Amino acid sequence: MFIVFNEELKNEYLSYLNNIGSQSVIKKVYNPLFKASEKYETKLTKDISEFSGDELNIFFSKEYKCLSKKTLLIKVSCVRRYAKWCKDNGLPVSDECVNFTIDVIDSLKDTGNAYIKSPRDLAIKIGTNVPLTYDTKDRILVKVRAAIWLVYAGMRQHDVINIKRENIYIKEKFIKYKDKYYEIYPEMTEDIMRAYNIDSEACSCKDYFIRRANGNPFTISSLMIYLSEQQKTLMKGDFKLTFEKVRMSGLYYRTYQREQLGCPVDFSDEIVYRMEQSNRKSKDEKMSYIQIKFCIKKGYQDYLKLWQ
């Protein structure tokens, strides 16, 4: 256990977050945040919730540097949230902390557009981030690349691991699963073919497509881990592929293509899907219909910048 300033108060706040189901926020944000703030809090002999605006600017620019604007803004938001909780519980806080907005982000790198423009661009990203070794029989990388394309084509992540070889129609250039059709883009054909042919020719057409050497299917979490570890090993560039980033890029690409043909922009299916996902989360992490709709449309506006 690391040392924190005003430990009893912070543990009480973390217990509050834990009780409302925000364990992931504790692990990813507050634990490293409170660990980092201890030195500066000790120097100023006061809790971070009592920092002035100038002191917070110094803390975030010198004592606790973030690599991107997005990460920094998340940390700032969490400090405000902590200060507000302290104030609501009658503790002395700085109003500047409760209402703090950062003004030192210009020197930070912008992570750029979070989306991938087209199948051609995704093929380039896959080639850079998930390159095949000289041994083209590398089953895991072959399957990860195929899974990325399936997600881009519009399949839900939990469906990717459940499709079978009989669902793949390579010559017809589509995948049929649960009465839905997914296009096999020209750029993805090679990776799909490679994943299809890597298995024994003697295997049944009913076997899982994204499967292990022993015939058992991968879990989506294991594919995510393989993808993440592969990119950590390479450390090439700042753009990292994630299944969610790929999925949304594919959705926005198809939406853009339909819009060019005069079709209206329609994210109703995605909104329903996001609502279902949100309802499984803790009360503190749930998003409303309006919030979800705004995030999807905002993401599409960001994606469209790639075509400007």
PDB file of C-alpha atoms in Angstrom, residues 108-233:
ATOM      1  CA  LEU A 108       0.721  18.450 -24.349  1.00  0.00           C
ATOM      2  CA  LYS A 109       0.385  16.337 -27.453  1.00  0.00           C
ATOM      3  CA  ASP A 110      -3.045  15.888 -28.922  1.00  0.00           C
ATOM      4  CA  THR A 111      -3.771  12.212 -29.452  1.00  0.00           C
ATOM      5  CA  GLY A 112      -5.258  13.105 -32.831  1.00  0.00           C
ATOM      6  CA  ASN A 113      -8.290  11.599 -34.473  1.00  0.00           C
ATOM      7  CA  ALA A 114      -9.385   8.466 -32.677  1.00  0.00           C
ATOM      8  CA  TYR A 115     -10.839   6.852 -35.796  1.00  0.00           C
ATOM      9  CA  ILE A 116      -9.700   5.074 -38.941  1.00  0.00           C
ATOM     10  CA  LYS A 117     -10.792   6.599 -42.227  1.00  0.00           C
ATOM     11  CA  SER A 118     -11.389   3.584 -44.470  1.00  0.00           C
ATOM     12  CA  PRO A 119     -10.699  -0.141 -44.981  1.00  0.00           C
ATOM     13  CA  ARG A 120      -7.535   0.826 -46.838  1.00  0.00           C
ATOM     14  CA  ASP A 121      -6.302   2.818 -43.841  1.00  0.00           C
ATOM     15  CA  LEU A 122      -7.185   0.000 -41.465  1.00  0.00           C
ATOM     16  CA  ALA A 123      -5.165  -2.420 -43.606  1.00  0.00           C
ATOM     17  CA  ILE A 124      -2.176  -0.095 -43.218  1.00  0.00           C
ATOM     18  CA  LYS A 125      -2.705   0.156 -39.449  1.00  0.00           C
ATOM     19  CA  ILE A 126      -2.957  -3.619 -39.117  1.00  0.00           C
ATOM     20  CA  GLY A 127       0.190  -4.076 -41.175  1.00  0.00           C
ATOM     21  CA  THR A 128       2.042  -1.671 -38.862  1.00  0.00           C
ATOM     22  CA  ASN A 129       0.569  -2.638 -35.494  1.00  0.00           C
ATOM     23  CA  VAL A 130      -0.050  -6.356 -35.986  1.00  0.00           C
ATOM     24  CA  PRO A 131       2.516  -7.503 -38.560  1.00  0.00           C
ATOM     25  CA  LEU A 132       2.864 -11.187 -39.293  1.00  0.00           C
ATOM     26  CA  THR A 133       6.201 -12.830 -38.578  1.00  0.00           C
ATOM     27  CA  TYR A 134       8.122 -14.790 -41.163  1.00  0.00           C
ATOM     28  CA  ASP A 135       6.185 -17.791 -39.931  1.00  0.00           C
ATOM     29  CA  THR A 136       2.785 -17.174 -41.517  1.00  0.00           C
ATOM     30  CA  LYS A 137       1.452 -20.060 -39.443  1.00  0.00           C
ATOM     31  CA  ASP A 138       1.450 -17.808 -36.399  1.00  0.00           C
ATOM     32  CA  ARG A 139      -2.070 -18.758 -35.378  1.00  0.00           C
ATOM     33  CA  ILE A 140      -2.688 -16.093 -32.753  1.00  0.00           C
ATOM     34  CA  LEU A 141      -1.676 -13.115 -34.899  1.00  0.00           C
ATOM     35  CA  VAL A 142      -3.603 -14.503 -37.849  1.00  0.00           C
ATOM     36  CA  LYS A 143      -6.744 -14.846 -35.754  1.00  0.00           C
ATOM     37  CA  VAL A 144      -6.318 -11.433 -34.122  1.00  0.00           C
ATOM     38  CA  ARG A 145      -6.061  -9.782 -37.538  1.00  0.00           C
ATOM     39  CA  ALA A 146      -9.184 -11.609 -38.714  1.00  0.00           C
ATOM     40  CA  ALA A 147     -11.052 -10.599 -35.555  1.00  0.00           C
ATOM     41  CA  ILE A 148     -10.152  -6.941 -36.127  1.00  0.00           C
ATOM     42  CA  TRP A 149     -11.682  -7.089 -39.604  1.00  0.00           C
ATOM     43  CA  LEU A 150     -14.829  -8.843 -38.395  1.00  0.00           C
ATOM     44  CA  VAL A 151     -15.370  -6.118 -35.808  1.00  0.00           C
ATOM     45  CA  TYR A 152     -14.750  -3.442 -38.445  1.00  0.00           C
ATOM     46  CA  ALA A 153     -17.326  -5.105 -40.708  1.00  0.00           C
ATOM     47  CA  GLY A 154     -19.921  -4.531 -37.996  1.00  0.00           C
ATOM     48  CA  MET A 155     -19.960  -7.659 -35.859  1.00  0.00           C
ATOM     49  CA  ARG A 156     -20.360  -7.320 -32.108  1.00  0.00           C
ATOM     50  CA  GLN A 157     -17.275  -8.370 -30.219  1.00  0.00           C
ATOM     51  CA  HIS A 158     -19.072 -11.207 -28.433  1.00  0.00           C
ATOM     52  CA  ASP A 159     -20.327 -12.507 -31.797  1.00  0.00           C
ATOM     53  CA  VAL A 160     -16.860 -12.557 -33.367  1.00  0.00           C
ATOM     54  CA  ILE A 161     -15.749 -15.481 -31.235  1.00  0.00           C
ATOM     55  CA  ASN A 162     -18.957 -17.419 -31.912  1.00  0.00           C
ATOM     56  CA  ILE A 163     -19.081 -17.430 -35.715  1.00  0.00           C
ATOM     57  CA  LYS A 164     -18.222 -20.669 -37.453  1.00  0.00           C
ATOM     58  CA  ARG A 165     -16.486 -21.465 -40.694  1.00  0.00           C
ATOM     59  CA  GLU A 166     -19.823 -22.187 -42.301  1.00  0.00           C
ATOM     60  CA  ASN A 167     -20.777 -18.505 -41.784  1.00  0.00           C
ATOM     61  CA  ILE A 168     -17.934 -17.330 -44.050  1.00  0.00           C
ATOM     62  CA  TYR A 169     -18.757 -16.923 -47.754  1.00  0.00           C
ATOM     63  CA  ILE A 170     -15.438 -15.826 -49.186  1.00  0.00           C
ATOM     64  CA  LYS A 171     -16.302 -16.122 -52.881  1.00  0.00           C
ATOM     65  CA  GLU A 172     -19.571 -14.262 -52.355  1.00  0.00           C
ATOM     66  CA  LYS A 173     -17.731 -11.671 -50.233  1.00  0.00           C
ATOM     67  CA  PHE A 174     -19.997 -11.673 -47.208  1.00  0.00           C
ATOM     68  CA  ILE A 175     -20.431 -13.200 -43.762  1.00  0.00           C
ATOM     69  CA  LYS A 176     -23.852 -14.365 -42.629  1.00  0.00           C
ATOM     70  CA  TYR A 177     -24.507 -14.627 -38.911  1.00  0.00           C
ATOM     71  CA  LYS A 178     -27.821 -14.538 -37.052  1.00  0.00           C
ATOM     72  CA  ASP A 179     -29.671 -13.563 -40.244  1.00  0.00           C
ATOM     73  CA  LYS A 180     -27.407 -10.542 -40.720  1.00  0.00           C
ATOM     74  CA  TYR A 181     -24.974  -9.976 -43.562  1.00  0.00           C
ATOM     75  CA  TYR A 182     -21.538  -8.383 -43.192  1.00  0.00           C
ATOM     76  CA  GLU A 183     -19.484  -7.296 -46.173  1.00  0.00           C
ATOM     77  CA  ILE A 184     -16.028  -8.739 -46.732  1.00  0.00           C
ATOM     78  CA  TYR A 185     -14.112  -5.700 -47.958  1.00  0.00           C
ATOM     79  CA  PRO A 186     -11.427  -6.306 -50.607  1.00  0.00           C
ATOM     80  CA  GLU A 187      -8.764  -5.130 -48.124  1.00  0.00           C
ATOM     81  CA  MET A 188      -9.786  -7.766 -45.563  1.00  0.00           C
ATOM     82  CA  THR A 189     -10.047 -10.728 -47.925  1.00  0.00           C
ATOM     83  CA  GLU A 190      -6.418 -11.819 -47.529  1.00  0.00           C
ATOM     84  CA  ASP A 191      -6.572 -11.840 -43.724  1.00  0.00           C
ATOM     85  CA  ILE A 192      -9.898 -13.695 -43.715  1.00  0.00           C
ATOM     86  CA  MET A 193      -8.558 -16.251 -46.196  1.00  0.00           C
ATOM     87  CA  ARG A 194      -5.387 -16.709 -44.146  1.00  0.00           C
ATOM     88  CA  ALA A 195      -7.397 -17.292 -40.960  1.00  0.00           C
ATOM     89  CA  TYR A 196      -9.724 -19.647 -42.823  1.00  0.00           C
ATOM     90  CA  ASN A 197      -6.942 -21.741 -44.334  1.00  0.00           C
ATOM     91  CA  ILE A 198      -4.628 -21.911 -41.333  1.00  0.00           C
ATOM     92  CA  ASP A 199      -6.774 -24.611 -39.786  1.00  0.00           C
ATOM     93  CA  SER A 200      -6.548 -28.222 -40.875  1.00  0.00           C
ATOM     94  CA  GLU A 201      -8.300 -28.920 -44.159  1.00  0.00           C
ATOM     95  CA  ALA A 202      -9.860 -31.915 -42.468  1.00  0.00           C
ATOM     96  CA  CYS A 203     -11.735 -29.850 -39.896  1.00  0.00           C
ATOM     97  CA  SER A 204     -15.502 -29.629 -40.105  1.00  0.00           C
ATOM     98  CA  CYS A 205     -17.129 -26.548 -41.627  1.00  0.00           C
ATOM     99  CA  LYS A 206     -19.054 -26.267 -38.363  1.00  0.00           C
ATOM    100  CA  ASP A 207     -15.879 -25.548 -36.401  1.00  0.00           C
ATOM    101  CA  TYR A 208     -15.393 -22.106 -34.887  1.00  0.00           C
ATOM    102  CA  PHE A 209     -13.643 -19.621 -37.176  1.00  0.00           C
ATOM    103  CA  ILE A 210     -11.766 -17.753 -34.441  1.00  0.00           C
ATOM    104  CA  ARG A 211     -10.526 -20.772 -32.562  1.00  0.00           C
ATOM    105  CA  ARG A 212      -7.463 -22.089 -30.797  1.00  0.00           C
ATOM    106  CA  ALA A 213      -5.282 -24.912 -32.083  1.00  0.00           C
ATOM    107  CA  ASN A 214      -7.202 -27.375 -29.895  1.00  0.00           C
ATOM    108  CA  GLY A 215     -10.489 -26.336 -31.503  1.00  0.00           C
ATOM    109  CA  ASN A 216     -11.774 -24.239 -28.611  1.00  0.00           C
ATOM    110  CA  PRO A 217     -12.806 -20.654 -29.400  1.00  0.00           C
ATOM    111  CA  PHE A 218     -10.836 -17.690 -28.106  1.00  0.00           C
ATOM    112  CA  THR A 219     -12.448 -15.367 -25.590  1.00  0.00           C
ATOM    113  CA  ILE A 220     -12.776 -11.752 -26.656  1.00  0.00           C
ATOM    114  CA  SER A 221     -10.753 -10.693 -23.595  1.00  0.00           C
ATOM    115  CA  SER A 222      -7.842 -12.925 -24.643  1.00  0.00           C
ATOM    116  CA  LEU A 223      -7.897 -11.430 -28.145  1.00  0.00           C
ATOM    117  CA  MET A 224      -7.843  -7.951 -26.615  1.00  0.00           C
ATOM    118  CA  ILE A 225      -4.834  -8.900 -24.500  1.00  0.00           C
ATOM    119  CA  TYR A 226      -2.980 -10.337 -27.496  1.00  0.00           C
ATOM    120  CA  LEU A 227      -3.670  -7.169 -29.491  1.00  0.00           C
ATOM    121  CA  SER A 228      -2.524  -4.906 -26.661  1.00  0.00           C
ATOM    122  CA  GLU A 229       0.633  -6.901 -25.917  1.00  0.00           C
ATOM    123  CA  GLN A 230       1.579  -7.058 -29.596  1.00  0.00           C
ATOM    124  CA  GLN A 231       1.425  -3.264 -29.894  1.00  0.00           C
ATOM    125  CA  LYS A 232       3.351  -2.749 -26.652  1.00  0.00           C
ATOM    126  CA  THR A 233       6.119  -4.935 -28.025  1.00  0.00           C
TER     127      THR A 233
END
